[in-house]
């Protein structure tokens, strides 16, 4: 994986690519300037908080994301997805109208925390056992209100050609599952994996710029797989094992 990252970092960015990068960043800032005020107006009026999803979907489009959906999405499900790139966030926000369960390390970055909170992100702290009950309540509350949540159980990004073992500990705050909850695996299949994946020692900002400087679209197939059922729902270990197997098969 580190070798792929090194190859990608070694490529020089041409002048047209730099111009495209600058244009895309400008469009993203314009999106932010439009969607944030509308979000707060909608919030004051008690309307559906649609604007963070609109913003994220727009970010994906501006970044050149060519997204195709496969399979049937279950509204209000907990989605367990493989994780390849920061593009996964706008992709699933667009394709599944999803909020996210994220590690509380993101909350240390003020701007990211602000964006995440607007999109109703639920932060979890894996190493603070005293917060487990509060985290579980926050997640269950979001699911009980019909909201779709996505968790990346690999805990990090992979190179996109396969999956890393899913960590059952990340579902600790969800055991037992809320009554009637649906767990649906999702496979994200990128067509230009080495050029899109964020692995190795590549800084996040470099990966962000490299993707925005691409002259070709980023083709992504989002596969909504069959929900986890039966004995596979017994506990968090069986759930993550079943989801991992399904996603791995879909990646082929």
C-alpha positions as a printed NumPy array, in Angstrom:
array([[  0.   ,   0.   ,   0.   ],
       [  2.826,   2.374,   0.819],
       [  4.298,   1.751,  -2.629],
       [  1.085,   2.877,  -4.3  ],
       [  1.057,   6.043,  -2.268],
       [  4.659,   6.769,  -3.157],
       [  3.952,   6.389,  -6.868],
       [  1.004,   8.755,  -6.682],
       [  2.954,  11.374,  -4.732],
       [  5.794,  11.268,  -7.221],
       [  3.68 ,  12.475, -10.136],
       [  4.047,  16.131, -11.049],
       [  0.933,  18.303, -11.449],
       [  0.659,  20.049, -14.804],
       [ -0.464,  23.651, -15.279],
       [ -3.965,  22.66 , -16.498],
       [ -4.3  ,  20.429, -13.446],
       [ -3.294,  23.299, -11.131],
       [ -5.894,  25.537, -12.768],
       [ -8.531,  22.834, -12.336],
       [ -7.486,  22.413,  -8.688],
       [ -7.892,  26.157,  -8.045],
       [-11.253,  26.261,  -9.838],
       [-12.59 ,  23.313,  -7.838],
       [-11.508,  24.814,  -4.52 ],
       [-13.252,  28.064,  -5.481],
       [-16.461,  26.168,  -6.269],
       [-16.243,  24.363,  -2.919],
       [-15.918,  27.665,  -1.068],
       [-18.95 ,  29.011,  -2.937],
       [-20.899,  25.891,  -1.964],
       [-19.942,  26.441,   1.659],
       [-20.981,  30.106,   1.511],
       [-24.414,  29.167,   0.126],
       [-25.211,  26.027,   2.135],
       [-24.147,  27.134,   5.63 ],
       [-26.527,  30.137,   5.925],
       [-29.372,  28.071,   4.456],
       [-28.637,  25.292,   6.962],
       [-29.027,  27.657,   9.904],
       [-32.2  ,  29.206,   8.451],
       [-33.703,  25.72 ,   7.996],
       [-32.624,  24.833,  11.553],
       [-34.334,  27.916,  13.009],
       [-37.512,  27.072,  11.108],
       [-37.418,  23.478,  12.344],
       [-37.202,  22.101,   8.806],
       [-35.364,  19.012,   7.595],
       [-31.593,  19.518,   7.8  ],
       [-30.945,  18.865,   4.131],
       [-28.26 ,  21.439,   3.406],
       [-25.253,  19.587,   4.886],
       [-26.117,  16.649,   2.59 ],
       [-26.496,  19.036,  -0.351],
       [-23.104,  20.507,   0.48 ],
       [-21.389,  17.116,   0.69 ],
       [-23.036,  15.862,  -2.492],
       [-21.899,  19.057,  -4.203],
       [-18.342,  18.554,  -2.933],
       [-18.324,  15.126,  -4.559],
       [-19.59 ,  16.494,  -7.854],
       [-17.064,  19.322,  -7.859],
       [-14.266,  16.825,  -7.12 ],
       [-15.225,  14.928, -10.274],
       [-17.021,  12.037,  -8.6  ],
       [-18.89 ,   9.907, -11.148],
       [-21.136,   7.899,  -8.843],
       [-23.262,   4.895,  -9.789],
       [-25.584,   3.06 ,  -7.401],
       [-26.213,  -0.686,  -7.392],
       [-28.603,  -2.694,  -5.251],
       [-31.381,  -1.497,  -2.969],
       [-30.662,   0.864,  -0.086],
       [-32.598,   0.339,   3.139],
       [-33.561,   3.799,   4.494],
       [-32.644,   4.284,   8.147],
       [-30.146,   1.403,   8.187],
       [-26.74 ,   1.313,   9.823],
       [-24.341,   1.045,   6.88 ],
       [-21.031,  -0.783,   7.314],
       [-18.719,   0.261,   4.492],
       [-15.135,  -0.234,   3.387],
       [-13.072,   2.955,   3.513],
       [-10.765,   4.078,   0.702],
       [-10.751,   7.871,   0.436],
       [-12.142,  11.09 ,   1.876],
       [-14.444,  10.945,  -1.156],
       [-16.319,   8.139,   0.631],
       [-17.996,  10.791,   2.807],
       [-19.578,  12.911,   0.04 ],
       [-20.318,   9.734,  -1.931],
       [-22.363,   8.081,   0.826],
       [-23.954,  11.348,   1.86 ],
       [-25.204,  11.647,  -1.716],
       [-26.01 ,   7.99 ,  -2.44 ],
       [-27.524,   7.116,   0.959],
       [-28.467,  10.469,   2.526],
       [-26.231,   9.349,   5.359],
       [-24.743,  10.891,   8.464],
       [-21.668,   9.233,   9.967],
       [-20.234,   7.666,  13.093],
       [-16.698,   9.004,  13.496],
       [-13.825,   8.712,  15.945],
       [-13.677,  11.671,  18.317],
       [-10.141,  12.47 ,  17.106],
       [-11.805,  14.46 ,  14.313],
       [-13.39 ,  16.69 ,  16.938],
       [ -9.935,  18.063,  17.747],
       [ -9.957,  19.983,  14.468],
       [-12.343,  22.907,  14.897],
       [-13.363,  23.381,  11.264],
       [-13.865,  19.651,  10.655],
       [-15.824,  19.298,  13.887],
       [-18.092,  22.163,  12.856],
       [-18.787,  20.584,   9.452],
       [-19.315,  17.146,  10.985],
       [-21.759,  18.423,  13.586],
       [-23.856,  20.156,  10.934],
       [-24.206,  16.764,   9.245],
       [-25.269,  15.21 ,  12.58 ],
       [-22.106,  13.138,  12.958],
       [-22.023,  10.956,  16.073],
       [-18.559,  10.974,  17.651],
       [-17.377,   7.882,  19.5  ],
       [-14.381,   7.484,  21.813],
       [-13.193,   3.886,  21.619],
       [-10.878,   4.194,  24.613],
       [-13.215,   5.935,  27.076],
       [-15.342,   3.186,  28.582],
       [-17.191,   5.674,  30.791],
       [-18.734,   7.279,  27.687],
       [-20.031,   4.072,  26.108],
       [-23.579,   4.456,  27.422],
       [-23.798,   8.079,  26.235],
       [-22.399,   7.132,  22.83 ],
       [-24.85 ,   4.25 ,  22.533],
       [-27.736,   6.555,  23.378],
       [-26.648,   9.113,  20.751],
       [-26.384,   6.439,  18.053],
       [-29.666,   4.763,  18.969],
       [-31.429,   8.127,  19.095],
       [-30.248,   8.926,  15.571],
       [-31.399,   5.521,  14.301],
       [-34.745,   5.705,  16.105],
       [-35.503,   8.932,  14.231],
       [-35.091,   7.144,  10.911],
       [-31.681,   8.549,  10.105],
       [-29.164,   6.552,   8.092],
       [-25.747,   6.244,   9.738],
       [-22.507,   4.98 ,   8.186],
       [-19.639,   3.398,  10.096],
       [-16.287,   2.474,   8.548],
       [-15.399,  -0.626,  10.61 ],
       [-11.899,  -0.978,   9.135],
       [-10.96 ,   1.974,  11.342],
       [ -8.679,   3.377,   8.627],
       [ -8.449,   3.591,   4.839],
       [ -7.373,   0.661,   2.679],
       [ -5.871,   0.646,  -0.817],
       [ -9.274,  -0.232,  -2.268],
       [ -8.257,  -3.544,  -3.828],
       [ -9.479,  -5.493,  -0.805],
       [-10.564,  -4.955,   2.776],
       [ -8.842,  -4.701,   6.124],
       [-10.374,  -6.773,   8.927],
       [-13.493,  -5.092,  10.308],
       [-13.065,  -4.167,  13.98 ],
       [-16.009,  -5.409,  16.015],
       [-14.971,  -3.082,  18.862],
       [-16.258,  -0.139,  16.818],
       [-19.775,  -1.533,  17.228],
       [-19.404,  -1.759,  20.997],
       [-21.725,   1.197,  21.554],
       [-24.394,  -0.558,  19.494],
       [-24.605,  -3.799,  21.428],
       [-27.365,  -4.764,  21.7  ],
       [-28.749,  -3.308,  18.494],
       [-31.85 ,  -1.103,  18.791],
       [-35.016,  -3.094,  18.228],
       [-35.835,  -3.3  ,  14.529],
       [-32.44 ,  -1.918,  13.461],
       [-31.163,  -2.951,  10.034],
       [-27.46 ,  -3.418,   9.348],
       [-26.556,  -3.151,   5.649],
       [-23.053,  -3.718,   4.216],
       [-21.908,  -1.328,   1.471],
       [-19.035,  -1.884,  -0.953],
       [-17.29 ,   1.145,  -2.446],
       [-15.564,   0.135,  -5.68 ],
       [-13.29 ,   2.775,  -7.222],
       [-12.059,   2.229, -10.761],
       [ -8.728,   4.101, -10.391],
       [ -7.79 ,   2.793,  -6.975],
       [ -4.042,   3.668,  -6.867],
       [ -4.77 ,   7.263,  -7.869],
       [ -7.606,   7.761,  -5.401],
       [ -6.828,   5.713,  -2.289],
       [ -5.297,   7.411,   0.728],
       [ -2.741,   5.021,   2.192],
       [  0.871,   4.915,   3.337],
       [  2.498,   8.096,   4.617],
       [  0.759,  10.522,   2.273],
       [ -0.487,  13.63 ,   4.137],
       [ -4.228,  14.206,   3.886],
       [ -3.817,  17.619,   2.248],
       [ -1.618,  16.131,  -0.477],
       [ -4.224,  13.479,  -1.198],
       [ -6.943,  16.139,  -1.326],
       [ -4.986,  18.246,  -3.828],
       [ -4.006,  15.24 ,  -5.926],
       [ -7.609,  14.169,  -6.398],
       [ -8.82 ,  17.691,  -7.187],
       [ -6.069,  18.035,  -9.804],
       [ -7.273,  14.952, -11.728],
       [ -8.345,  15.731, -15.274],
       [-10.444,  12.537, -15.451],
       [-13.587,  11.846, -13.395],
       [-13.372,   9.571, -10.349],
       [-15.577,   6.596, -11.187],
       [-17.17 ,   5.003,  -8.123],
       [-19.684,   2.167,  -7.92 ],
       [-21.642,   2.081,  -4.653],
       [-23.021,  -1.408,  -4.029],
       [-25.795,  -1.677,  -1.428],
       [-25.606,  -5.325,  -0.363],
       [-28.124,  -7.603,   1.324],
       [-28.712,  -6.665,   4.996],
       [-27.225,  -8.824,   7.739],
       [-29.888, -11.243,   8.969],
       [-30.537, -14.275,  11.165],
       [-27.818, -15.672,  13.384],
       [-25.32 , -13.169,  11.951],
       [-27.098, -10.504,  14.024],
       [-26.289, -12.358,  17.257],
       [-23.574,  -9.945,  18.405],
       [-21.101,  -7.357,  17.153],
       [-18.518,  -9.984,  16.172],
       [-20.913, -11.947,  13.994],
       [-22.259,  -8.708,  12.478],
       [-18.816,  -7.408,  11.503],
       [-17.736, -10.822,  10.206],
       [-20.812, -11.103,   7.99 ],
       [-20.446,  -7.539,   6.72 ],
       [-16.728,  -8.02 ,   6.028],
       [-17.393, -11.191,   4.039],
       [-20.117,  -9.525,   1.983],
       [-18.011,  -6.448,   1.165],
       [-14.956,  -8.556,   0.345],
       [-16.989, -10.672,  -2.075],
       [-18.382,  -7.55 ,  -3.736],
       [-14.871,  -6.179,  -4.263],
       [-14.125,  -9.456,  -5.992]])
